């Protein structure tokens, strides 16, 4: 069943002068995406003022050659300013074993680096959490303002892979869907 929503009076004004299109309301947009699961990552950086971390479900690979990924960060995030100034980031790609870290990165008002035994710095200075499924250290090669967020393009420079399911195996993937965490496994596999 398809449900269509009436466009709102809000309009986006393109830079090229083409007539604006009516926008979907923020509530309708959120409702549509609640049913679209996203992989879970924690992004860390340090712009020289101290380490920051946040949980994101917007990480996506763009290209294998060169190795590029993208993610977005809301301007309302407490980490947004530091990420905007950082030259490099570490993107931690999580599985269900990493759920405590995903929750930590999505909790407001806490010191995400208080447990000094759970993280360290790479020799290049970036904060990295220990024991996660995988992480990628990358150089920020582009930033683009998009509405109330910034889209980051990152060139992958270094990685670590601790847990890698064999091809075709379900693994233990962590996804965020309909405002809650889910574990993918053999029970969710469709052949």
CSV table of N, CA, C and O in Angstrom, one decimal, residues 45-95:
chain,number,residue,atom,x,y,z
A,45,UNK,N,36.9,11.7,16.6
A,45,UNK,CA,37.8,12.7,16.1
A,45,UNK,C,38.4,13.5,17.2
A,45,UNK,O,37.9,13.5,18.3
A,46,UNK,N,39.5,14.3,16.9
A,46,UNK,CA,40.0,15.2,17.8
A,46,UNK,C,40.6,16.4,17.0
A,46,UNK,O,41.5,16.2,16.3
A,47,UNK,N,40.0,17.5,17.1
A,47,UNK,CA,40.5,18.7,16.4
A,47,UNK,C,41.5,19.5,17.1
A,47,UNK,O,41.9,20.6,16.8
A,48,UNK,N,42.0,18.9,18.2
A,48,UNK,CA,43.0,19.6,19.1
A,48,UNK,C,42.4,20.1,20.4
A,48,UNK,O,43.2,20.5,21.2
A,49,UNK,N,41.1,20.0,20.5
A,49,UNK,CA,40.5,20.5,21.7
A,49,UNK,C,40.0,19.4,22.6
A,49,UNK,O,39.3,19.6,23.6
A,50,UNK,N,40.3,18.1,22.2
A,50,UNK,CA,39.8,17.0,23.0
A,50,UNK,C,39.0,16.0,22.1
A,50,UNK,O,38.4,16.5,21.1
A,51,UNK,N,38.9,14.8,22.5
A,51,UNK,CA,38.2,13.8,21.7
A,51,UNK,C,36.7,14.0,21.7
A,51,UNK,O,36.2,14.4,22.7
A,52,UNK,N,36.1,13.7,20.6
A,52,UNK,CA,34.6,13.7,20.5
A,52,UNK,C,34.2,12.4,19.8
A,52,UNK,O,35.0,11.7,19.1
A,53,UNK,N,32.9,12.0,20.1
A,53,UNK,CA,32.4,10.7,19.5
A,53,UNK,C,30.9,10.9,19.4
A,53,UNK,O,30.2,11.6,20.2
A,54,UNK,N,30.3,10.3,18.4
A,54,UNK,CA,28.9,10.2,18.2
A,54,UNK,C,28.5,9.0,17.4
A,54,UNK,O,29.3,8.4,16.7
A,55,UNK,N,27.3,8.5,17.6
A,55,UNK,CA,26.8,7.4,16.9
A,55,UNK,C,26.1,7.9,15.7
A,55,UNK,O,25.3,8.9,15.7
A,56,UNK,N,26.3,7.2,14.6
A,56,UNK,CA,25.7,7.5,13.3
A,56,UNK,C,25.2,6.3,12.6
A,56,UNK,O,25.7,5.2,12.7
A,57,UNK,N,24.1,6.5,11.8
A,57,UNK,CA,23.5,5.4,11.0
A,57,UNK,C,23.6,5.8,9.5
A,57,UNK,O,23.0,5.2,8.6
A,58,UNK,N,24.3,6.9,9.2
A,58,UNK,CA,24.4,7.5,7.9
A,58,UNK,C,25.7,7.1,7.1
A,58,UNK,O,25.9,7.6,6.0
A,59,UNK,N,26.5,6.2,7.7
A,59,UNK,CA,27.8,5.8,7.0
A,59,UNK,C,27.5,4.9,5.8
A,59,UNK,O,26.7,4.0,5.9
A,60,UNK,N,28.1,5.3,4.7
A,60,UNK,CA,28.0,4.5,3.5
A,60,UNK,C,29.3,4.5,2.7
A,60,UNK,O,30.0,5.5,2.6
A,61,UNK,N,29.6,3.3,2.1
A,61,UNK,CA,30.8,3.3,1.2
A,61,UNK,C,30.4,3.9,-0.1
A,61,UNK,O,29.2,3.8,-0.6
A,62,UNK,N,31.3,4.6,-0.7
A,62,UNK,CA,31.0,5.3,-2.0
A,62,UNK,C,31.8,4.7,-3.1
A,62,UNK,O,31.3,4.6,-4.2
A,63,UNK,N,33.1,4.4,-2.8
A,63,UNK,CA,34.0,3.9,-3.9
A,63,UNK,C,35.0,3.0,-3.2
A,63,UNK,O,35.5,3.3,-2.1
A,64,UNK,N,35.4,2.0,-3.9
A,64,UNK,CA,36.5,1.1,-3.4
A,64,UNK,C,37.9,1.6,-4.0
A,64,UNK,O,38.9,1.3,-3.3
A,65,UNK,N,37.9,2.2,-5.1
A,65,UNK,CA,39.1,2.7,-5.7
A,65,UNK,C,38.9,4.1,-6.3
A,65,UNK,O,38.5,4.2,-7.4
A,66,UNK,N,39.2,5.1,-5.6
A,66,UNK,CA,39.9,5.2,-4.3
A,66,UNK,C,38.8,4.8,-3.2
A,66,UNK,O,37.6,5.0,-3.4
A,67,UNK,N,39.3,4.4,-2.0
A,67,UNK,CA,38.4,4.0,-0.9
A,67,UNK,C,37.8,5.2,-0.2
A,67,UNK,O,38.5,5.9,0.5
A,68,UNK,N,36.5,5.4,-0.5
A,68,UNK,CA,35.8,6.6,0.0
A,68,UNK,C,34.6,6.2,0.7
A,68,UNK,O,33.9,5.3,0.3
A,69,UNK,N,34.3,6.9,1.8
A,69,UNK,CA,33.0,6.7,2.5
A,69,UNK,C,32.4,8.1,2.8
A,69,UNK,O,33.1,9.1,2.8
A,70,UNK,N,31.1,8.1,3.2
A,70,UNK,CA,30.5,9.3,3.5
A,70,UNK,C,29.6,9.1,4.8
A,70,UNK,O,29.3,8.0,5.1
A,71,UNK,N,29.4,10.2,5.5
A,71,UNK,CA,28.5,10.2,6.6
A,71,UNK,C,28.0,11.6,6.9
A,71,UNK,O,28.6,12.5,6.3
A,72,UNK,N,26.9,11.7,7.6
A,72,UNK,CA,26.4,13.1,7.9
A,72,UNK,C,26.3,13.3,9.4
A,72,UNK,O,26.1,12.3,10.2
A,73,UNK,N,26.4,14.5,9.8
A,73,UNK,CA,26.4,14.9,11.2
A,73,UNK,C,25.4,16.1,11.3
A,73,UNK,O,25.6,17.1,10.6
A,74,UNK,N,24.5,16.0,12.2
A,74,UNK,CA,23.5,17.1,12.5
A,74,UNK,C,24.3,18.3,13.1
A,74,UNK,O,25.2,18.1,14.0
A,75,UNK,N,23.9,19.5,12.7
A,75,UNK,CA,24.5,20.7,13.3
A,75,UNK,C,24.2,20.8,14.8
A,75,UNK,O,24.9,21.5,15.5
A,76,UNK,N,23.2,20.1,15.2
A,76,UNK,CA,22.8,20.1,16.7
A,76,UNK,C,23.6,19.2,17.5
A,76,UNK,O,23.6,19.2,18.7
A,77,UNK,N,24.4,18.3,16.9
A,77,UNK,CA,25.3,17.4,17.7
A,77,UNK,C,26.3,18.2,18.4
A,77,UNK,O,26.9,19.1,17.9
A,78,UNK,N,26.6,17.7,19.7
A,78,UNK,CA,27.6,18.3,20.4
A,78,UNK,C,29.0,18.1,19.8
A,78,UNK,O,30.0,18.8,20.1
A,79,UNK,N,29.1,17.2,18.9
A,79,UNK,CA,30.4,16.9,18.3
A,79,UNK,C,30.6,17.6,16.9
A,79,UNK,O,31.7,17.5,16.3
A,80,UNK,N,29.6,18.3,16.5
A,80,UNK,CA,29.6,18.9,15.1
A,80,UNK,C,30.7,19.9,14.9
A,80,UNK,O,31.4,19.8,13.9
A,81,UNK,N,31.0,20.7,15.9
A,81,UNK,CA,32.0,21.8,15.7
A,81,UNK,C,33.4,21.1,15.6
A,81,UNK,O,34.2,21.5,14.8
A,82,UNK,N,33.7,20.2,16.5
A,82,UNK,CA,35.0,19.5,16.4
A,82,UNK,C,35.2,18.7,15.2
A,82,UNK,O,36.2,18.7,14.6
A,83,UNK,N,34.1,18.0,14.7
A,83,UNK,CA,34.2,17.3,13.5
A,83,UNK,C,34.4,18.2,12.3
A,83,UNK,O,35.1,17.9,11.3
A,84,UNK,N,33.8,19.4,12.3
A,84,UNK,CA,33.9,20.3,11.2
A,84,UNK,C,35.4,20.8,11.1
A,84,UNK,O,35.8,21.2,10.0
A,85,UNK,N,36.1,20.8,12.2
A,85,UNK,CA,37.5,21.3,12.2
A,85,UNK,C,38.5,20.1,12.1
A,85,UNK,O,39.7,20.4,11.8
A,86,UNK,N,38.1,18.9,12.3
A,86,UNK,CA,39.1,17.8,12.3
A,86,UNK,C,39.5,17.5,10.8
A,86,UNK,O,38.7,17.5,9.9
A,87,UNK,N,40.8,17.1,10.7
A,87,UNK,CA,41.3,16.7,9.4
A,87,UNK,C,41.2,15.2,9.2
A,87,UNK,O,41.1,14.8,8.0
A,88,UNK,N,41.1,14.5,10.2
A,88,UNK,CA,40.9,13.0,10.1
A,88,UNK,C,39.9,12.5,11.1
A,88,UNK,O,39.6,13.2,12.1
A,89,UNK,N,39.3,11.4,10.9
A,89,UNK,CA,38.3,10.8,11.7
A,89,UNK,C,38.5,9.3,11.8
A,89,UNK,O,39.3,8.7,11.0
A,90,UNK,N,37.9,8.6,12.8
A,90,UNK,CA,37.9,7.2,12.9
A,90,UNK,C,36.5,6.8,12.9
A,90,UNK,O,35.7,7.2,13.7
A,91,UNK,N,36.1,5.9,11.9
A,91,UNK,CA,34.7,5.4,11.8
A,91,UNK,C,34.7,4.0,12.3
A,91,UNK,O,35.4,3.1,11.7
A,92,UNK,N,34.1,3.7,13.4
A,92,UNK,CA,34.0,2.4,14.0
A,92,UNK,C,32.7,1.7,13.5
A,92,UNK,O,31.6,2.2,13.7
A,93,UNK,N,32.8,0.6,12.7
A,93,UNK,CA,31.7,-0.1,12.2
A,93,UNK,C,31.3,-1.2,13.2
A,93,UNK,O,32.1,-2.1,13.4
A,94,UNK,N,30.1,-1.1,13.7
A,94,UNK,CA,29.8,-1.9,14.9
A,94,UNK,C,28.9,-3.1,14.5
A,94,UNK,O,28.2,-3.1,13.5
A,95,UNK,N,29.0,-4.1,15.4
A,95,UNK,CA,28.1,-5.2,15.4
A,95,UNK,C,27.4,-5.3,16.7
A,95,UNK,O,27.6,-4.4,17.6
